[in-house]
Short mmCIF file of C-alpha atoms in Angstrom, two decimals:
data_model
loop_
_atom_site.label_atom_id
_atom_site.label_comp_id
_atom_site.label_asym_id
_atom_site.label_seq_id
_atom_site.Cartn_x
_atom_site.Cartn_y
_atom_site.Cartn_z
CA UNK A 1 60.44 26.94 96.14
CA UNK A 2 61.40 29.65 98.62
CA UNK A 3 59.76 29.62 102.40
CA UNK A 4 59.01 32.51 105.02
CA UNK A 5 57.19 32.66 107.77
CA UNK A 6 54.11 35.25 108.10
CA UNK A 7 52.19 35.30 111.03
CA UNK A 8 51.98 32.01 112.69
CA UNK A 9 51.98 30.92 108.94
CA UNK A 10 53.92 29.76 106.16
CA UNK A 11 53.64 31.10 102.60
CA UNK A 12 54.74 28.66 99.74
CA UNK A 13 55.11 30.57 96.74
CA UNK A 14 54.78 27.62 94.15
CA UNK A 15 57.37 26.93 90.86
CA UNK A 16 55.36 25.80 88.17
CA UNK A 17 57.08 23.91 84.93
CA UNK A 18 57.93 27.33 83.85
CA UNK A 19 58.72 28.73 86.79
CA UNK A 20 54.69 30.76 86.87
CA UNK A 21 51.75 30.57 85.92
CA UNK A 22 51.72 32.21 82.33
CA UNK A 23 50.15 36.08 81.23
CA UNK A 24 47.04 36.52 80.46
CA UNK A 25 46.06 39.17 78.33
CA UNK A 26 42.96 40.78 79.22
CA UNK A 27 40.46 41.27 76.61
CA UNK A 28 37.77 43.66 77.33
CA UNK A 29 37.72 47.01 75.86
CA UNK A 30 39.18 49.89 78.16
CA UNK A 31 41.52 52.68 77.87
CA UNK A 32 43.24 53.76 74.60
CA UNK A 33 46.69 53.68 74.13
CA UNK A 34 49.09 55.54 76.79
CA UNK A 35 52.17 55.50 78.86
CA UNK A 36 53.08 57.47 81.93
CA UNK A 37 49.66 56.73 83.54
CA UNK A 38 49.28 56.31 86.97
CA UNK A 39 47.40 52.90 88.23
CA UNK A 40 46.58 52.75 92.00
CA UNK A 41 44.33 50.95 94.08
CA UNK A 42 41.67 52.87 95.97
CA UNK A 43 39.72 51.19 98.84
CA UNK A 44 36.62 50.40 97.81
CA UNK A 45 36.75 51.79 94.53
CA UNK A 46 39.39 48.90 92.30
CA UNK A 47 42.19 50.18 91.02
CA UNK A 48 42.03 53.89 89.13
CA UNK A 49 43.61 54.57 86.00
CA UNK A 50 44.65 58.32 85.59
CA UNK A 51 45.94 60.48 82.54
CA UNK A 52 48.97 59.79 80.42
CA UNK A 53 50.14 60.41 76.93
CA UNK A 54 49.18 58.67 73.96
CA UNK A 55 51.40 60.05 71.66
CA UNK A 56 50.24 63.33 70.57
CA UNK A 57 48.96 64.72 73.85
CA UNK A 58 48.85 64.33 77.14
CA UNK A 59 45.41 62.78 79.04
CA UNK A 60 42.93 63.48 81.59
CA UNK A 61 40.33 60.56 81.91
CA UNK A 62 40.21 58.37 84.55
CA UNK A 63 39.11 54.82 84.16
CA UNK A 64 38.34 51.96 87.09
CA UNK A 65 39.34 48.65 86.58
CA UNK A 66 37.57 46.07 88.89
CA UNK A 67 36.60 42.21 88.07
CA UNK A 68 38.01 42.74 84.91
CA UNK A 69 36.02 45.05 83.67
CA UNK A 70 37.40 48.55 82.77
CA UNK A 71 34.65 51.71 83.21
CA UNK A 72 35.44 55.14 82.57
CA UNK A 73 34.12 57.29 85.30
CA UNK A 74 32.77 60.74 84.45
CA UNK A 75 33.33 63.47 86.63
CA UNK A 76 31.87 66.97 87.10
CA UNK A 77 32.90 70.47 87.99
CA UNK A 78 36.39 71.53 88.04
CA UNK A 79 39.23 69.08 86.98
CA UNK A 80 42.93 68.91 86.66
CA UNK A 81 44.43 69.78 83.25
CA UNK A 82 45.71 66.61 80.62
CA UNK A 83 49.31 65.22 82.16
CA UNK A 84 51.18 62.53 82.62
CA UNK A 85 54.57 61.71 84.16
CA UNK A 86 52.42 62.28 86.99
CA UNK A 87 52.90 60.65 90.78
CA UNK A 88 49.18 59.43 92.60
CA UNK A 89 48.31 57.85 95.82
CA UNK A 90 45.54 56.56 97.83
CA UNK A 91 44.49 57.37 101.59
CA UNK A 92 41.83 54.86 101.85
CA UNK A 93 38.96 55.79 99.79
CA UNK A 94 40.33 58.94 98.27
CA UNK A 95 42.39 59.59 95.46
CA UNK A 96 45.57 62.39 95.06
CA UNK A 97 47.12 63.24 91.86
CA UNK A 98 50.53 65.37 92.31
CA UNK A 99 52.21 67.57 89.76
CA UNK A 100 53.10 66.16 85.53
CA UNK A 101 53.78 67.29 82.38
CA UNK A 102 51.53 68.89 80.41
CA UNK A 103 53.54 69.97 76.78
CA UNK A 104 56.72 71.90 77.80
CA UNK A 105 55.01 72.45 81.06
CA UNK A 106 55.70 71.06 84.49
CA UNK A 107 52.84 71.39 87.25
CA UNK A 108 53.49 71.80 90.95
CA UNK A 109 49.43 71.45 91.78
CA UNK A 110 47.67 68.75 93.41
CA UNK A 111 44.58 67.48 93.55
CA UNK A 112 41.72 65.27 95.15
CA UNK A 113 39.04 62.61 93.62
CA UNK A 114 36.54 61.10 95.58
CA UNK A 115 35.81 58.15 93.20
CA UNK A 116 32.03 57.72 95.17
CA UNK A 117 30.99 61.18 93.92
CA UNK A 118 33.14 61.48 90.65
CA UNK A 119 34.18 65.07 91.85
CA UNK A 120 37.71 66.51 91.39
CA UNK A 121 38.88 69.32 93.96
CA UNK A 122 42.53 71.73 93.93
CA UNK A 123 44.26 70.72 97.42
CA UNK A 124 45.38 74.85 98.37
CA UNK A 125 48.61 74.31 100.89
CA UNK A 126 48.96 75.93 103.61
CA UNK A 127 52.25 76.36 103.94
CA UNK A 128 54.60 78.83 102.34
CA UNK A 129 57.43 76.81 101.06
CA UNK A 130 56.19 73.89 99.01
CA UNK A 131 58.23 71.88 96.22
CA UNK A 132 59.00 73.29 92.80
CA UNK A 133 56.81 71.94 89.60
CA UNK A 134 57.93 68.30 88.44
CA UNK A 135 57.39 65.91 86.94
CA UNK A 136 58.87 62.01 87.29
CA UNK A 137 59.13 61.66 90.48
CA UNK A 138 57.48 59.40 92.98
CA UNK A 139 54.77 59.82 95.57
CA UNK A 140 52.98 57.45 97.87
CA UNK A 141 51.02 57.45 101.30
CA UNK A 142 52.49 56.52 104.98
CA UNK A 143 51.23 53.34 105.64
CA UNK A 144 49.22 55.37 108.23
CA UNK A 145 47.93 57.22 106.12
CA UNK A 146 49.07 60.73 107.49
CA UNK A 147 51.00 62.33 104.91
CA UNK A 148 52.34 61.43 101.16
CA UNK A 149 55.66 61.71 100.80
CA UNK A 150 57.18 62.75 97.25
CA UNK A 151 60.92 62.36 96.01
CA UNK A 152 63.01 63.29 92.89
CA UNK A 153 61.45 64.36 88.92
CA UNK A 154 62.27 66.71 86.60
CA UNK A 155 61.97 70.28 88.13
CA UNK A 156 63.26 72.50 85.15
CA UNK A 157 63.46 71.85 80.89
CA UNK A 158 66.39 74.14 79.64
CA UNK A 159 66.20 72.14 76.22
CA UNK A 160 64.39 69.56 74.85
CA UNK A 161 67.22 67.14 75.91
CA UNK A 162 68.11 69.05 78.70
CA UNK A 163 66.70 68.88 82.29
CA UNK A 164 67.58 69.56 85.45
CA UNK A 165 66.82 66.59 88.20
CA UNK A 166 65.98 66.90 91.68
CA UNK A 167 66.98 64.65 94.60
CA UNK A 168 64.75 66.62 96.67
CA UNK A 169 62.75 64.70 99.71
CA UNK A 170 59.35 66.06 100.82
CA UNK A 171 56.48 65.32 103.08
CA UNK A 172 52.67 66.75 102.90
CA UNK A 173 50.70 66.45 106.23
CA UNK A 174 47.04 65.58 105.33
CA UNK A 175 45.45 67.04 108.10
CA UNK A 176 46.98 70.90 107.97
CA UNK A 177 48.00 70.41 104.30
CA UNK A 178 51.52 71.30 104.62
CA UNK A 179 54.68 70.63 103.25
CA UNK A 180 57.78 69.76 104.57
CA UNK A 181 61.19 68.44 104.09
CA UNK A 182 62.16 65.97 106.26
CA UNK A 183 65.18 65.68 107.82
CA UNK A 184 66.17 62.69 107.29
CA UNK A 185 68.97 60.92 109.88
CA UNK A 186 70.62 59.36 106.80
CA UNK A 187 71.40 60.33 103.17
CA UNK A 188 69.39 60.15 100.69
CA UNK A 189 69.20 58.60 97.32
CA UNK A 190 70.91 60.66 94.37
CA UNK A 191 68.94 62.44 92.04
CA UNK A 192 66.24 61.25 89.61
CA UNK A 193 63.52 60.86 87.71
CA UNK A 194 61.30 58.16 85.98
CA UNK A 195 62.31 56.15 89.52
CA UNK A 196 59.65 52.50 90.52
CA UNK A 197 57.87 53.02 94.14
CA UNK A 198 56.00 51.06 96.49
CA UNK A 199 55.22 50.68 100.19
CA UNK A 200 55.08 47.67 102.34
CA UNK A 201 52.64 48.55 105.29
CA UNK A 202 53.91 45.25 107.09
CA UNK A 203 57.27 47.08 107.28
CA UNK A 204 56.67 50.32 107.43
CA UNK A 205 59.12 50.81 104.65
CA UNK A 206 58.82 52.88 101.19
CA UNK A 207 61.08 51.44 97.85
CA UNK A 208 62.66 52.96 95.19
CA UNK A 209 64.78 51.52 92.62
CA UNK A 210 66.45 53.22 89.37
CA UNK A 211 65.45 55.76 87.44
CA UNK A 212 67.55 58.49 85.54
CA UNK A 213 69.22 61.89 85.91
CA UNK A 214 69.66 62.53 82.57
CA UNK A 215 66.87 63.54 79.77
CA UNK A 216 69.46 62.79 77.13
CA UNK A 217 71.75 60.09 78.36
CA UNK A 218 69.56 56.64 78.13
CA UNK A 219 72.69 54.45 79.35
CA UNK A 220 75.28 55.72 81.83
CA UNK A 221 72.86 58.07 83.52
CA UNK A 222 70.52 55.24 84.48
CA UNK A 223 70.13 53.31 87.75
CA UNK A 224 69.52 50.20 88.72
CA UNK A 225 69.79 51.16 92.63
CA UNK A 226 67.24 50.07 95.34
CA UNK A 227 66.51 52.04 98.28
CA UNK A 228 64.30 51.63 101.17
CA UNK A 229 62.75 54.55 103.44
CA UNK A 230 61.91 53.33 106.53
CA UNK A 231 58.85 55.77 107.91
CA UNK A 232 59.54 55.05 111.63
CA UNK A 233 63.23 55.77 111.45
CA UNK A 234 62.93 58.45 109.21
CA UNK A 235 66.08 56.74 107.50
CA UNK A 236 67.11 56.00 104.07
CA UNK A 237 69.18 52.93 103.40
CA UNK A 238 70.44 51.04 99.94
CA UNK A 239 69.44 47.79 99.59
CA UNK A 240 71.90 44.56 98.22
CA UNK A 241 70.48 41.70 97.00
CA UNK A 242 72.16 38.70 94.66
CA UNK A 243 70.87 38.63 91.24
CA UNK A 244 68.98 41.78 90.42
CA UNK A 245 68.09 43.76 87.74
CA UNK A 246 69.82 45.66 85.57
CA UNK A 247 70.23 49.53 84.96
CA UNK A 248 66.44 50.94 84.18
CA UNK A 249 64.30 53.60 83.78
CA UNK A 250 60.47 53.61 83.57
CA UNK A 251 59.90 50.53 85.29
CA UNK A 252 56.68 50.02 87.97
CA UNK A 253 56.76 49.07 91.41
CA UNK A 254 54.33 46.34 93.37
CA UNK A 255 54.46 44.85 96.81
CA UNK A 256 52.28 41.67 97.93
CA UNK A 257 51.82 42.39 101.42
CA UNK A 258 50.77 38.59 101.55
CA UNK A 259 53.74 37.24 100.90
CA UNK A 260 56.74 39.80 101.50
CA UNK A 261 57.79 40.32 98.32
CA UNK A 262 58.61 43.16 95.89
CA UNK A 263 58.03 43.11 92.01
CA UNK A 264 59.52 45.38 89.12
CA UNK A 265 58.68 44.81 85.65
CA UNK A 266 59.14 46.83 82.63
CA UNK A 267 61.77 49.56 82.12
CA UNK A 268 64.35 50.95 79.65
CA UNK A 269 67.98 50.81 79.48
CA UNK A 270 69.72 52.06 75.91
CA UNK A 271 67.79 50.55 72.97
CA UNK A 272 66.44 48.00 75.35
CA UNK A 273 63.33 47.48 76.43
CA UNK A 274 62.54 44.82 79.43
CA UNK A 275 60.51 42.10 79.00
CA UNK A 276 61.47 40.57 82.87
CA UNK A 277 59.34 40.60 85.71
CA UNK A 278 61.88 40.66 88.44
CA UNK A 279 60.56 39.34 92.18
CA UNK A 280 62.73 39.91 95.02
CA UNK A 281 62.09 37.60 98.47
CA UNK A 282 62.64 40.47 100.98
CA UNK A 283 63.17 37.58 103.78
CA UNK A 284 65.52 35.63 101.62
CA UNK A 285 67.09 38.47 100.30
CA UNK A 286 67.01 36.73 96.71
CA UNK A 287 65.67 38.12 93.03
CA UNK A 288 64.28 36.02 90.71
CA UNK A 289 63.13 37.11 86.79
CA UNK A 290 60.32 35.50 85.25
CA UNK A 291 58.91 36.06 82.15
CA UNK A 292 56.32 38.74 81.33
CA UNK A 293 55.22 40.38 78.10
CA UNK A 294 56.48 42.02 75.13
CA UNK A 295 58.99 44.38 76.45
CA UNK A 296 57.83 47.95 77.41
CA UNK A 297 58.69 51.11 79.60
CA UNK A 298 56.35 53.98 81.21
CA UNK A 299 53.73 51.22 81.50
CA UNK A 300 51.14 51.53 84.69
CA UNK A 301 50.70 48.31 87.03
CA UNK A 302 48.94 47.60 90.45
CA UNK A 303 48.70 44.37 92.69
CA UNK A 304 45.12 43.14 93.27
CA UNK A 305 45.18 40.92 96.08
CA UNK A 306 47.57 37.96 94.46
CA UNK A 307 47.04 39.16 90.80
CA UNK A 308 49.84 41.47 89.08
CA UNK A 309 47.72 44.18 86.41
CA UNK A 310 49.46 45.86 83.68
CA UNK A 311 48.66 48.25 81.46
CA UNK A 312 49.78 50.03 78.22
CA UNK A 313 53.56 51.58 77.57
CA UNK A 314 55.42 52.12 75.38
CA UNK A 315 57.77 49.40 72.53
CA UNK A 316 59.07 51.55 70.52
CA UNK A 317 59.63 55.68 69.77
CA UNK A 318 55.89 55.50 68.43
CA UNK A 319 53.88 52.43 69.71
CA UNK A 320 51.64 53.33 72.56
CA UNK A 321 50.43 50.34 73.54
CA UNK A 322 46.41 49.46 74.88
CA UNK A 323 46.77 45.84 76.02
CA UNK A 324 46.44 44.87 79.78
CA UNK A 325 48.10 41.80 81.35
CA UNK A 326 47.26 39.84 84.52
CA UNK A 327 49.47 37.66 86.35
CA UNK A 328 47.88 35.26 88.75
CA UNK A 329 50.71 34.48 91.45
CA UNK A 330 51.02 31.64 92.25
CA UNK A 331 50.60 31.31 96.07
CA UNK A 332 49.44 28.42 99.02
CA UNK A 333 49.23 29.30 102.43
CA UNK A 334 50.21 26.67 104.87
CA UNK A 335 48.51 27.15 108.35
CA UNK A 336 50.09 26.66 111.48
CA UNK A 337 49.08 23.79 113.77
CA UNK A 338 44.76 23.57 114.60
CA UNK A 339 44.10 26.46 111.64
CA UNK A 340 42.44 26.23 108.31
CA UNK A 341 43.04 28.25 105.30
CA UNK A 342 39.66 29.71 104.41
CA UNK A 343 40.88 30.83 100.81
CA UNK A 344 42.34 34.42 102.29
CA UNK A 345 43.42 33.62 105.78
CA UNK A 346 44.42 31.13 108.44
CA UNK A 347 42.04 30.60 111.07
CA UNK A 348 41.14 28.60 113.96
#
């Protein structure tokens, strides 16, 4: 077992006989088939299930998974077009949805959900300079919830296996919605697309590993790189850590804020499709794989609480998959001296 300490505490994150406790598949009906969906977690509202392709087009629905239980929520009034290769976010209760694919065509708009009143609004900038369509990139919130930050994607199709990538760094300020590029004291990662993202609030810190910078090159042009983007700072720095995964693209991203650590499952490399969840112990500096399901890339996952949600993907040129998977991690809190753990917390 591996040991860090958290607060006064220490977590124990438990080997079972194989390592975890196994997948479970969940099986209630939900979304249809899809990859390059966005899955996020929205205060208050579970986790929100956005767009994606299915194979012949590109989506717009949104669906809410909470206590198991899928529900697609209808919305009203204006909307944003079918996409996917998408980036979203949450700032507590609200929901942003930046740029995609739609077709041939790559967006540069963004827009707002409020999940309570099922209403989509266009964000208009306010400043004059604001990043070129894409698509494949990343985006997530400041863990204070003051701006999103976006890096890399596609920004231009010449051919159909021809792209151009960006390595491009930017910043939108939620209170005067403008963009910016920030200047950032170190440099940055190279240029990419179809790139995993998360943010650890504990740490102030935003990850990114692999990716692509190629639209025809499925091998040399992928990475298997992991960076970390450390808000305070306003530094970028690669990260090295014994054992990790190899070169992919179209992997996702979670981060248990309970217990420190960082997950990646999925991805593409070649002909080869990943079937690994990989764990990294930030404190310990250490990956570990463990098993997950069939292999799949551009498939959408989120962290609720201790539980690891998958959905969809794709296993081959023309499989879409439907299925969602939950992984139950496997985790005991130790209190320090005079606490109890109440099931969630230590306390007195």
């Amino acid at each position: 077992m591996w040991k860090m300490a958290v607060a006064g505490a220490l977590v124990v994150l438990v080997a079972g006989v194989s390592g975890w406790e196994s997948w479970k598949e969940v099986e209630v009906e939900g979304p249809g088939p899809r990859a390059w969906a966005t899955f996020t977690n929205v205060e208050s509202h579970g986790s929100l299930l956005f767009g994606g392709h299915d194979g012949y087009g590109s989506l717009s629905d949104v669906w809410r998974f909470a206590g198991s239980v899928w529900n697609l929520l209808l919305t009203s009034g204006l909307s944003p077009a079918s996409r996917s290769q998408h980036a979203s976010a949450a700032v507590g209760k609200d929901f942003y949805v930046f740029g995609g694919q739609h077709g041939t065509t790559i967006m540069s708009d963004m827009w707002h959900f409020e999940p309570a009143a099922r209403i989509w609004s266009q964000i208009t900038y306010s400043s004059e300079l604001n990043p070129a369509p894409r698509s494949g990139h990343i985006m997530e919130c400041a863990p204070d919830q003051s701006a999103l930050f976006v890096f890399g994607g596609v920004v231009q199709f010449a051919t159909s296996t021809s792209c151009t990538h960006s390595g491009e760094f930017w910043s939108l300020d939620l209170a005067s919605l403008s963009w910016k590029q920030p200047e950032a004291t170190t440099s940055l990662p190279s240029q990419r697309s179809r790139a995993a993202s998360g943010v650890s609030k504990r740490r102030n810190l935003m990850f990114v590993f692999g990716g692509r910078f190629s639209c025809h090159d499925y091998t040399s042009s992928v990475r298997n790189d992991l960076w970390i983007y450390a808000f305070a700072a306003n530094s970028w720095s690669p990260v090295s850590a014994a054992n990790g995964p190899g070169r992919l693209q179209g992997s996702n991203m979670m981060y248990s804020e309970l217990s420190d650590q960082l997950f990646i499952h999925g991805g593409q490399y070649g002909y080869t499709l990943s079937s690994v969840l990989y764990q990294l112990d930030l404190t310990a500096g250490q990956w570990h794989t463990l098993a997950a399901p069939s292999g799949r890339y551009g498939s959408a996952g989120v962290l609720i609480q201790s539980t690891i949600v998958i959905f969809g993907g794709v296993s081959s040129l023309t499989d879409y998959k439907d299925d969602a998977w939950s992984y139950e991690l496997s985790v005991r809190k130790i209190c320090g001296r005079g606490q109890v753990f109440n099931g969630t917390n230590c306390s007195d």
